[in-house]
Coordinates of C-alpha atoms in Angstrom, one line a residue:
Chain A
M1216 CA 123.7 29.5 264.5
E1217 CA 122.6 32.8 263.2
K1218 CA 123.0 33.3 259.4
P1219 CA 125.6 36.1 258.7
Q1220 CA 124.1 38.9 256.8
L1221 CA 126.2 40.5 254.1
F1222 CA 125.4 44.1 254.9
R1223 CA 125.2 44.0 258.7
D1224 CA 128.2 41.8 259.2
R1225 CA 130.5 42.7 256.4
I1226 CA 129.9 46.0 254.7
F1227 CA 128.6 48.1 257.6
P1228 CA 131.6 47.6 259.9
V1229 CA 134.1 48.3 257.1
L1230 CA 132.1 51.5 256.2
V1231 CA 132.1 52.7 259.7
V1232 CA 135.9 52.2 260.0
V1233 CA 136.5 53.9 256.7
L1234 CA 134.4 56.9 257.8
A1235 CA 136.3 57.0 261.1
I1236 CA 139.6 57.1 259.2
L1237 CA 138.3 59.9 256.9
L1238 CA 137.2 61.9 260.0
I1239 CA 140.5 61.5 261.7
W1240 CA 142.2 62.5 258.4
H1241 CA 140.2 65.7 258.2
V1242 CA 141.2 66.6 261.8
F1243 CA 144.8 65.9 261.0
V1244 CA 144.6 68.1 257.9
F1245 CA 143.6 71.0 260.1
V1246 CA 146.2 70.3 262.8
L1247 CA 149.1 69.7 260.5
N1248 CA 148.4 72.5 258.0
A1249 CA 147.4 75.2 260.6
P1250 CA 151.0 76.1 261.7
F1251 CA 151.8 77.3 258.1
E1252 CA 148.8 79.5 257.9
R1253 CA 149.4 80.9 261.4
D1254 CA 152.9 81.6 260.3
Q1255 CA 151.8 83.4 257.2
A1256 CA 149.3 85.5 259.2
A1257 CA 152.0 86.4 261.8
R1258 CA 154.4 87.5 259.0
A1259 CA 151.7 89.7 257.5
G1260 CA 151.2 91.2 261.0
T1261 CA 147.6 90.1 261.2
T1262 CA 145.8 87.6 263.5
I1263 CA 143.8 84.9 262.0
T1264 CA 140.5 83.7 263.4
F1265 CA 139.5 80.1 263.5
S1266 CA 136.8 80.5 260.9
E1267 CA 139.3 82.0 258.5
L1268 CA 141.9 79.3 259.3
L1269 CA 139.7 76.3 258.7
P1270 CA 139.0 76.7 255.0
K1271 CA 142.6 77.8 254.3
T1272 CA 144.1 74.6 255.7
F1273 CA 142.0 72.6 253.3
N1274 CA 143.1 74.4 250.2
Q1275 CA 146.8 74.9 250.5
E1276 CA 149.0 74.7 247.4
R1277 CA 151.6 72.4 249.1
P1278 CA 149.9 71.1 252.2
V1279 CA 151.7 69.0 254.8
L1280 CA 148.8 66.6 254.6
P1281 CA 146.4 67.2 251.6
A1282 CA 142.7 67.0 252.2
P1283 CA 141.0 64.0 250.6
H1284 CA 139.1 66.3 248.2
Q1285 CA 142.4 67.7 246.9
I1286 CA 143.6 64.2 246.2
V1287 CA 140.4 63.3 244.4
A1288 CA 140.6 66.5 242.4
E1289 CA 144.2 65.8 241.4
L1290 CA 143.3 62.2 240.5
W1291 CA 140.4 63.5 238.4
D1292 CA 142.5 66.2 236.8
T1293 CA 145.3 63.8 235.8
T1294 CA 143.2 60.9 234.7
V1295 CA 140.0 62.2 233.1
N1296 CA 141.1 65.7 232.0
K1297 CA 144.3 64.7 230.3
P1298 CA 144.6 62.6 227.2
I1299 CA 146.0 59.1 227.9
T1300 CA 149.1 59.7 225.8
S1301 CA 150.0 62.9 227.7
K1302 CA 153.0 62.7 230.0
R1303 CA 150.9 64.4 232.6
S1304 CA 148.3 61.7 232.6
L1305 CA 148.4 59.4 235.6
F1306 CA 147.0 56.5 233.4
Y1307 CA 150.1 56.9 231.2
H1308 CA 152.4 56.5 234.3
A1309 CA 150.3 53.7 235.7
W1310 CA 150.6 51.9 232.4
I1311 CA 154.4 52.2 232.4
T1312 CA 154.6 50.7 235.9
L1313 CA 151.9 48.1 235.1
S1314 CA 153.7 46.8 232.0
A1315 CA 157.0 46.3 234.0
T1316 CA 155.0 44.6 236.7
L1317 CA 153.2 42.2 234.4
A1318 CA 156.4 41.4 232.5
G1319 CA 158.3 40.7 235.7
F1320 CA 155.4 38.8 237.2
G1321 CA 155.1 36.6 234.1
I1322 CA 158.8 35.7 233.9
G1323 CA 159.0 35.2 237.7
T1324 CA 156.0 32.9 237.7
V1325 CA 157.3 30.7 234.9
L1326 CA 160.8 30.5 236.4
G1327 CA 159.4 29.8 239.8
I1328 CA 157.2 27.0 238.6
L1329 CA 160.0 25.4 236.6
L1330 CA 162.4 25.6 239.5
A1331 CA 159.7 24.1 241.8
I1332 CA 159.3 21.2 239.4
G1333 CA 163.0 20.6 239.4
I1334 CA 163.1 20.8 243.2
V1335 CA 160.3 18.3 243.6
H1336 CA 161.8 15.8 241.2
N1337 CA 165.5 15.9 242.0
R1338 CA 166.8 15.5 245.5
A1339 CA 170.2 17.1 244.7
I1340 CA 168.5 20.3 243.4
D1341 CA 166.2 20.2 246.4
R1342 CA 168.9 19.9 249.0
S1343 CA 171.3 22.4 247.4
L1344 CA 168.9 25.0 246.3
M1345 CA 166.0 25.1 248.7
P1346 CA 168.0 26.5 251.7
W1347 CA 169.3 29.3 249.5
V1348 CA 165.8 30.1 248.2
I1349 CA 164.6 30.4 251.8
A1350 CA 167.6 32.4 252.9
S1351 CA 167.2 34.8 250.0
Q1352 CA 163.8 35.7 251.2
T1353 CA 165.4 37.1 254.4
V1354 CA 167.6 39.3 252.4
P1355 CA 166.5 42.8 251.4
I1356 CA 166.5 42.1 247.7
I1357 CA 165.3 45.6 247.0
A1358 CA 168.7 46.9 247.9
I1359 CA 170.0 45.4 244.7
A1360 CA 167.4 47.3 242.6
P1361 CA 169.4 50.5 241.9
M1362 CA 172.4 48.5 240.8
V1363 CA 170.6 46.2 238.5
I1364 CA 169.1 49.3 236.8
V1365 CA 172.3 51.2 236.5
V1366 CA 174.5 48.3 235.4
L1367 CA 172.0 47.1 232.8
N1368 CA 171.7 50.7 231.6
S1369 CA 175.5 50.9 231.1
I1370 CA 175.4 47.9 228.8
G1371 CA 172.6 49.5 226.8
I1372 CA 169.6 47.7 228.2
S1373 CA 167.1 50.3 229.5
G1374 CA 163.4 50.9 229.8
L1375 CA 161.1 48.1 230.6
L1376 CA 163.4 45.1 231.0
P1377 CA 165.5 46.2 234.1
K1378 CA 162.4 47.0 236.1
A1379 CA 160.8 43.8 235.0
L1380 CA 163.9 41.9 236.2
I1381 CA 163.5 43.3 239.7
S1382 CA 159.9 42.4 239.7
T1383 CA 160.9 38.9 238.4
Y1384 CA 163.4 38.6 241.3
L1385 CA 160.8 39.5 243.9
S1386 CA 157.9 37.5 242.5
F1387 CA 159.9 34.4 241.9
F1388 CA 160.4 33.3 245.5
P1389 CA 156.8 33.2 246.7
V1390 CA 156.0 31.1 243.6
V1391 CA 158.9 28.6 244.2
V1392 CA 158.0 28.2 247.9
G1393 CA 154.3 27.9 247.3
M1394 CA 154.6 25.5 244.3
V1395 CA 157.1 23.2 246.1
K1396 CA 154.6 23.0 248.9
G1397 CA 151.7 22.5 246.4
L1398 CA 153.4 19.9 244.3
R1399 CA 154.2 17.9 247.4
S1400 CA 150.7 18.3 248.8
P1401 CA 149.2 15.0 247.4
E1402 CA 148.9 12.5 250.2
M1403 CA 150.8 9.2 250.3
M1404 CA 147.6 7.4 249.6
H1405 CA 147.0 9.2 246.3
L1406 CA 150.6 8.7 245.2
D1407 CA 150.3 5.0 246.1
L1408 CA 147.1 4.8 244.0
M1409 CA 149.0 6.3 241.0
R1410 CA 151.6 3.6 241.6
T1411 CA 149.0 0.9 241.5
Y1412 CA 147.9 2.3 238.1
N1413 CA 151.5 2.0 237.0
A1414 CA 151.5 5.7 236.2
S1415 CA 154.7 7.3 234.8
R1416 CA 156.3 10.2 236.4
A1417 CA 154.8 12.6 233.8
Q1418 CA 151.4 11.1 234.4
V1419 CA 151.7 11.5 238.1
F1420 CA 152.7 15.1 237.6
W1421 CA 150.0 16.1 235.2
K1422 CA 147.1 14.1 236.7
L1423 CA 147.9 14.4 240.4
R1424 CA 150.6 16.9 241.4
W1425 CA 149.8 19.7 239.1
P1426 CA 146.0 19.9 239.9
A1427 CA 146.7 19.4 243.6
S1428 CA 149.1 22.4 243.6
M1429 CA 146.6 24.9 242.1
P1430 CA 145.3 26.4 245.4
Y1431 CA 148.9 26.9 246.6
L1432 CA 149.9 28.4 243.2
F1433 CA 147.2 31.0 243.3
T1434 CA 147.8 31.9 246.9
S1435 CA 151.5 32.6 246.1
L1436 CA 150.5 34.4 242.9
K1437 CA 148.5 36.9 244.9
V1438 CA 151.6 37.6 247.0
A1439 CA 153.8 37.6 243.9
I1440 CA 151.7 40.2 241.9
A1441 CA 151.6 42.5 244.9
I1442 CA 155.3 42.3 245.4
S1443 CA 156.1 42.7 241.7
L1444 CA 154.2 46.0 241.7
V1445 CA 156.4 47.1 244.6
G1446 CA 159.5 46.0 242.6
A1447 CA 158.5 47.9 239.6
I1448 CA 157.8 51.1 241.6
V1449 CA 161.1 50.8 243.5
G1450 CA 162.9 50.0 240.3
E1451 CA 161.8 53.4 239.0
L1452 CA 163.3 55.3 241.9
P1453 CA 167.1 55.1 241.5
T1454 CA 167.5 56.2 237.9
G1455 CA 165.6 59.4 238.4
A1456 CA 163.2 57.7 236.0
V1457 CA 161.1 59.9 233.6
A1458 CA 157.9 57.9 233.7
G1459 CA 156.0 55.6 236.0
L1460 CA 154.4 55.8 239.3
G1461 CA 157.7 55.6 241.1
A1462 CA 158.9 58.5 239.1
R1463 CA 155.8 60.5 240.1
L1464 CA 156.6 59.8 243.8
L1465 CA 160.2 60.8 243.3
S1466 CA 159.5 64.1 241.4
G1467 CA 156.8 64.9 243.8
S1468 CA 159.2 64.5 246.7
Y1469 CA 161.9 66.7 244.9
Y1470 CA 159.5 69.5 244.3
G1471 CA 157.4 69.3 247.4
Q1472 CA 154.3 68.4 245.4
T1473 CA 152.5 66.5 248.2
V1474 CA 149.2 66.3 246.4
Q1475 CA 151.0 64.6 243.4
I1476 CA 152.7 62.1 245.8
W1477 CA 149.4 61.2 247.4
A1478 CA 147.6 60.9 244.0
A1479 CA 150.4 58.5 242.7
L1480 CA 150.1 56.6 246.0
F1481 CA 146.3 56.2 245.6
M1482 CA 146.8 55.1 241.9
A1483 CA 149.3 52.5 243.0
A1484 CA 146.9 51.3 245.7
A1485 CA 144.1 51.0 243.1
L1486 CA 146.4 49.2 240.7
A1487 CA 147.4 46.7 243.4
A1488 CA 143.8 46.2 244.4
V1489 CA 142.8 45.5 240.8
L1490 CA 145.7 43.1 240.2
V1491 CA 145.2 41.1 243.4
G1492 CA 141.4 41.1 242.6
I1493 CA 142.1 39.7 239.1
V1494 CA 144.3 36.9 240.5
G1495 CA 141.7 36.2 243.2
A1496 CA 139.0 35.9 240.5
A1497 CA 141.1 33.6 238.5
H1498 CA 141.7 31.6 241.6
T1499 CA 137.9 31.0 242.3
M1500 CA 137.3 30.4 238.6
V1501 CA 140.0 27.7 238.2
L1502 CA 139.0 26.0 241.5
K1503 CA 135.3 26.0 240.4
R1504 CA 136.2 24.4 237.0
M1505 CA 138.2 21.8 238.9
G1506 CA 135.0 21.0 240.9
V1507 CA 136.0 22.4 244.3
K1508 CA 133.0 23.3 246.3
P1509 CA 133.3 26.6 248.1
Chain B
M624 CA 201.2 30.8 229.5
N625 CA 199.8 33.8 227.8
G626 CA 196.6 35.8 228.6
A627 CA 194.3 33.9 226.3
E628 CA 195.3 30.6 227.8
W629 CA 194.7 31.9 231.3
K630 CA 191.2 32.9 230.3
T631 CA 190.3 29.6 228.8
G632 CA 191.9 28.0 231.8
Y633 CA 189.6 29.8 234.2
L634 CA 186.5 28.8 232.2
V635 CA 187.6 25.1 232.0
F636 CA 188.2 25.2 235.7
A637 CA 184.7 26.6 236.2
V638 CA 183.1 23.8 234.2
V639 CA 185.2 21.1 235.9
W640 CA 184.4 22.5 239.3
W641 CA 180.7 22.6 238.5
I642 CA 180.6 18.9 237.3
A643 CA 182.7 17.8 240.4
S644 CA 180.5 19.6 242.9
W645 CA 177.3 18.4 241.3
T646 CA 178.5 14.8 241.4
L647 CA 179.5 15.3 245.0
N648 CA 176.1 16.6 245.8
E649 CA 174.3 13.9 244.0
W650 CA 176.4 11.4 246.0
L651 CA 175.8 13.3 249.2
V652 CA 172.0 13.3 249.0
R653 CA 172.0 9.6 248.5
Q654 CA 173.9 9.0 251.8
K655 CA 171.8 7.7 254.7
P656 CA 173.8 8.3 257.8
A657 CA 172.8 6.4 260.9
N658 CA 172.9 9.1 263.6
A659 CA 171.2 12.4 263.7
T660 CA 174.3 14.6 264.0
A661 CA 175.8 13.3 260.8
N662 CA 172.4 13.8 259.1
R663 CA 172.3 17.4 260.1
L664 CA 175.9 18.0 259.0
L665 CA 174.9 16.5 255.6
G666 CA 171.9 18.8 255.4
L667 CA 174.3 21.7 255.9
A668 CA 177.0 20.4 253.6
V669 CA 174.9 20.1 250.5
P670 CA 173.8 23.8 250.2
L671 CA 177.2 24.9 251.4
V672 CA 178.9 23.0 248.5
F673 CA 176.4 24.6 246.1
G674 CA 177.0 28.1 247.5
I675 CA 180.8 27.7 247.3
T676 CA 180.4 26.4 243.7
L677 CA 178.4 29.5 242.7
L678 CA 181.1 31.8 244.2
V679 CA 183.8 29.8 242.4
I680 CA 182.0 29.9 239.0
W681 CA 181.2 33.6 239.5
E682 CA 184.9 34.3 240.1
C683 CA 186.0 32.2 237.1
I684 CA 183.5 33.7 234.8
V685 CA 184.5 37.3 235.7
R686 CA 188.2 36.4 235.2
G687 CA 187.6 34.2 232.2
F688 CA 185.5 36.6 230.2
Q689 CA 187.4 39.7 231.6
I690 CA 184.1 41.3 232.7
P691 CA 184.8 44.9 233.7
A692 CA 184.5 45.5 237.4
I693 CA 181.9 48.1 236.7
L694 CA 179.5 45.5 235.6
L695 CA 180.2 42.6 237.9
P696 CA 183.1 42.6 240.3
A697 CA 184.6 39.2 241.3
P698 CA 183.8 37.9 244.8
T699 CA 187.4 38.3 245.9
A700 CA 187.3 42.0 244.9
I701 CA 184.1 42.5 246.9
W702 CA 185.7 40.8 249.9
A703 CA 188.7 43.0 249.7
K704 CA 186.5 46.1 249.5
L705 CA 184.5 44.8 252.4
I706 CA 187.5 44.4 254.6
N707 CA 189.0 47.8 253.5
S708 CA 185.9 49.8 254.2
L709 CA 184.7 48.3 257.5
P710 CA 184.4 51.7 259.3
I711 CA 182.0 53.1 256.6
L712 CA 180.0 49.9 256.5
A713 CA 179.8 49.9 260.3
A714 CA 178.5 53.5 260.4
D715 CA 175.9 52.7 257.7
F716 CA 174.9 49.6 259.6
R717 CA 174.4 51.6 262.8
Q718 CA 172.4 54.3 261.1
T719 CA 170.1 52.0 259.1
F720 CA 169.9 48.8 261.1
L721 CA 170.4 49.7 264.7
K722 CA 168.5 53.0 264.6
A723 CA 165.9 52.8 261.9
V724 CA 165.1 49.1 261.5
L725 CA 165.2 47.9 265.1
T726 CA 163.3 50.9 266.5
G727 CA 160.7 50.7 263.7
F728 CA 160.4 47.0 264.0
V729 CA 159.8 47.1 267.7
L730 CA 157.4 50.0 267.5
G731 CA 155.4 48.8 264.5
S732 CA 155.1 45.2 265.7
G733 CA 154.3 46.3 269.3
L734 CA 151.7 48.8 268.0
G735 CA 150.0 46.1 265.8
F736 CA 150.0 43.7 268.7
V737 CA 148.4 46.2 271.1
V738 CA 145.8 47.3 268.6
A739 CA 144.9 43.7 268.0
L740 CA 144.4 43.2 271.7
L741 CA 142.3 46.3 271.9
I742 CA 139.9 45.4 269.2
D743 CA 139.8 41.8 270.4
R744 CA 136.9 42.6 272.7
S745 CA 134.9 44.3 269.9
P746 CA 133.7 41.9 267.2
F747 CA 132.4 45.0 265.3
L748 CA 135.8 46.6 265.1
Q749 CA 137.4 43.3 264.1
K750 CA 134.9 42.9 261.2
G751 CA 135.7 46.5 260.2
L752 CA 139.4 46.5 260.6
L753 CA 140.4 43.1 259.3
P754 CA 139.4 43.5 255.7
I755 CA 141.1 46.9 255.6
G756 CA 144.2 45.5 257.3
N757 CA 144.3 42.6 254.7
F758 CA 143.8 45.1 251.9
V759 CA 146.5 47.4 253.1
S760 CA 148.9 44.5 253.5
A761 CA 148.7 44.0 249.7
L762 CA 149.4 47.6 248.9
P763 CA 152.8 49.0 247.9
I764 CA 153.2 50.7 251.3
V765 CA 156.8 51.7 250.6
G766 CA 155.3 54.5 248.5
V767 CA 154.6 56.5 251.7
A768 CA 158.4 56.9 252.1
P769 CA 158.6 60.3 250.4
I770 CA 155.7 61.6 252.6
M771 CA 157.4 60.3 255.8
V772 CA 160.7 61.9 254.7
M773 CA 158.8 65.2 254.3
W774 CA 157.1 65.0 257.7
F775 CA 159.9 63.6 259.9
G776 CA 163.0 65.0 258.2
F777 CA 166.0 63.4 256.6
D778 CA 167.4 61.6 259.6
W779 CA 166.4 58.2 260.9
P780 CA 163.0 59.1 262.5
S781 CA 161.5 59.3 259.0
K782 CA 162.8 55.8 258.3
V783 CA 161.4 54.5 261.6
A784 CA 158.0 55.9 260.5
V785 CA 158.1 54.0 257.2
V786 CA 159.1 50.8 259.0
V787 CA 156.3 51.3 261.6
I788 CA 153.7 51.6 258.9
M789 CA 155.0 48.7 257.0
T790 CA 155.2 46.3 260.0
F791 CA 152.0 47.4 261.6
F792 CA 149.4 45.7 259.4
P793 CA 151.0 42.2 259.1
M794 CA 151.2 42.1 262.9
L795 CA 147.6 43.3 263.3
V796 CA 146.1 40.8 260.9
N797 CA 148.2 37.9 262.2
T798 CA 147.5 38.6 265.9
V799 CA 143.8 38.9 265.4
Q800 CA 143.8 35.6 263.5
G801 CA 146.0 34.0 266.1
L802 CA 143.8 35.1 269.0
S803 CA 140.9 33.2 267.4
A804 CA 143.1 30.1 267.0
A805 CA 142.2 28.6 270.3
S806 CA 139.2 26.2 269.8
H807 CA 135.8 26.6 271.4
M808 CA 136.3 23.5 273.5
E809 CA 139.4 25.0 275.1
R810 CA 137.7 28.3 275.7
D811 CA 134.7 26.6 277.2
L812 CA 137.1 24.8 279.5
M813 CA 138.5 28.1 280.6
R814 CA 134.9 29.3 281.3
T815 CA 134.2 26.3 283.5
Y816 CA 137.3 27.3 285.5
A817 CA 135.6 30.8 285.8
A818 CA 138.7 32.3 284.2
S819 CA 138.6 36.0 283.6
W820 CA 139.2 37.5 280.1
W821 CA 142.7 38.4 281.1
Q822 CA 143.4 34.9 282.5
T823 CA 142.0 33.3 279.3
L824 CA 144.2 35.6 277.3
T825 CA 147.5 34.9 279.0
K826 CA 147.0 31.2 279.8
L827 CA 145.3 30.0 276.6
R828 CA 144.9 32.4 273.7
L829 CA 148.2 34.1 273.6
P830 CA 150.2 30.9 273.7
A831 CA 147.8 29.5 271.0
A832 CA 148.4 32.7 269.0
A833 CA 152.2 32.5 269.3
P834 CA 152.8 30.7 265.9
F835 CA 150.8 33.4 264.1
I836 CA 152.6 36.2 266.0
F837 CA 156.0 34.8 265.1
N838 CA 154.9 34.4 261.5
A839 CA 154.2 38.1 261.5
L840 CA 157.5 38.9 263.2
K841 CA 159.4 36.9 260.5
I842 CA 157.6 38.7 257.7
N843 CA 158.3 42.0 259.5
S844 CA 162.0 41.3 259.9
T845 CA 162.3 41.4 256.1
L846 CA 159.9 44.2 255.5
A847 CA 161.6 46.4 258.1
L848 CA 164.9 46.3 256.2
I849 CA 163.3 46.9 252.9
G850 CA 161.4 49.9 254.2
A851 CA 164.4 51.5 255.8
I852 CA 166.6 51.0 252.7
V853 CA 164.0 52.3 250.3
A854 CA 163.1 55.3 252.5
E855 CA 166.8 56.3 252.3
F856 CA 166.5 56.6 248.5
F857 CA 164.3 59.6 249.1
G858 CA 166.8 61.5 251.2
T859 CA 169.1 60.9 254.1
P860 CA 172.0 62.5 255.9
I861 CA 175.2 61.2 254.3
V862 CA 175.2 57.9 256.0
G863 CA 173.1 54.7 255.7
M864 CA 172.9 51.6 253.7
G865 CA 170.3 52.8 251.2
F866 CA 172.2 56.1 250.8
R867 CA 175.5 54.3 250.2
I868 CA 174.0 52.0 247.6
S869 CA 172.4 54.7 245.6
T870 CA 175.4 57.1 245.7
E871 CA 178.1 54.5 245.1
V872 CA 176.0 53.2 242.1
G873 CA 176.1 56.8 240.8
R874 CA 179.9 57.0 241.3
A875 CA 180.3 53.6 239.6
N876 CA 181.9 51.9 242.6
V877 CA 180.0 48.7 242.1
D878 CA 182.3 46.7 244.4
M879 CA 181.3 49.0 247.3
V880 CA 177.6 48.4 246.4
W881 CA 178.1 44.7 246.5
A882 CA 179.9 44.9 249.8
E883 CA 177.0 46.9 251.2
I884 CA 174.6 44.3 249.8
A885 CA 176.6 41.6 251.5
V886 CA 176.2 43.4 254.8
A887 CA 172.5 43.9 254.2
A888 CA 172.1 40.2 253.3
L889 CA 174.0 39.2 256.4
A890 CA 172.0 41.5 258.7
G891 CA 168.7 40.4 257.2
S892 CA 169.5 36.7 257.5
A893 CA 170.8 37.1 261.1
F894 CA 167.7 39.2 262.1
Y895 CA 165.5 36.5 260.6
G896 CA 167.5 33.8 262.3
V897 CA 167.3 35.4 265.7
V898 CA 163.5 35.7 265.4
A899 CA 163.3 32.0 264.2
L900 CA 165.4 30.9 267.2
I901 CA 163.2 32.8 269.7
E902 CA 160.2 31.2 268.0
R903 CA 161.6 27.7 268.5
A904 CA 162.2 28.4 272.2
V905 CA 158.7 29.9 272.7
T906 CA 156.5 27.6 270.6
F907 CA 158.4 24.4 271.5
W908 CA 155.1 22.6 271.7
H909 CA 154.1 23.3 268.1
P910 CA 154.1 20.3 265.7
S911 CA 156.3 22.1 263.2
V912 CA 159.0 22.6 265.9
R913 CA 158.6 19.2 267.6
G914 CA 159.1 17.5 264.2
G915 CA 162.6 19.0 264.2
R916 CA 161.9 21.5 261.5
A917 CA 161.1 25.2 262.0

């Protein structure tokens, strides 16, 4: 078999597709923004030629679809040109969202692992709880978000914690399901071997079940961190929040600031990519230390 | 009895009920019924007992601690509200579920499936699109909701657009993966039969891909509801589940919010259940179904 080459087989196709998407984007910028300019020209009683129209569609104040360079300019302006503590800095908003995401992710992971341990070791917990855990995944949990925020607000808890709770709720389920699968993944043979060693339950857990569950844990952690970010962003919507990426989306949509919405969206995407990347790196590192050959 | 005694009475009742139901469940999971029907009934009874217990304890705690209805209404109060406002709930259900969720789900999943088939014949496009599809699946896509609301207006088409974008990528990635699930041996066999690409697709590869496709459909059934509800936070006509939740929270009608959440939960579970049932019928040959567990 031919050896796959990194550039030809992996980077090049992705680059081509990204370029194609950018090209289509530019075409759409023109198509979607042109009606507004034509309308302006018609009101002024002038006709507009194509060569005049083209640059105008790429530099509108509130475009239907902003051109990529406008988004990059907005991102640059709100990250590099503003001090990090400023309320207009996108880093500041990203940090607000990130802190809620990480807090929720942390609580959710710990809770999920604890529950999974309970489920694996006690049949009653398993049979009563597991169907509800699975059923709860089919429920649009996000619908609860506004209520959690407002109710907690009314008893005086506001700020980070309510958003983190929503992230907890969302990130908790993938971890439970993944860990239950992982803790049950050791084969009969291995469990029997532990029995012949006269290993206690705790020993079986720490020496066999826990290490065996690591690949499953990290796979669910990747899902969990992505979904806790969604939870934190959605958690910022209903309160008309003042800060955070969700608040940027909301205020952008109120005031028709499309460029601001897109910039916040790209920031959220970058944040998600970095978070998933970190979990992925931790995954490979842990597996390597445990001696798993790639 | 005076008020204080009633309150402690409720709390004592909650504790007694908890202990009784837990003992019952511990006893139930130790039963080993001879025939399969009894076994299935038992599998249903255990989580059911647990669920009822949760409801009873919830009710008792609300009454025992006199928690104001604005924080946490009792299940009976929610049920009463649900029965009383059936017409409103039905209208919201029609707007959000029947119009936005179902249309978006069918369009998004169908589009993902078709695109996966189209790029199936080009390994280059697959290599380019798959990493991007995987990457986009991890992004907080709900963030496009404000943009879609701007483009397609307040009514349900904008929600359909959000749902389409959210459901497209899981379907694309899973279908492409599923289409490569058939082994080389089986494909070589089709070649020896001189089967065309089309014949190989319908007779071998699509059936082999069915578990992957249904996995995507299940993921999408949850995503679709989330997308539609969140999109409604950014603006709707005066009907819809997301709209009702965010406005009733603002008006402090928490029991109405819970009734709406109950409807959403029911709709989500039923939607998921229908997809799972179809899966069992279509992929009857798959080990996970033959083993009696979906």
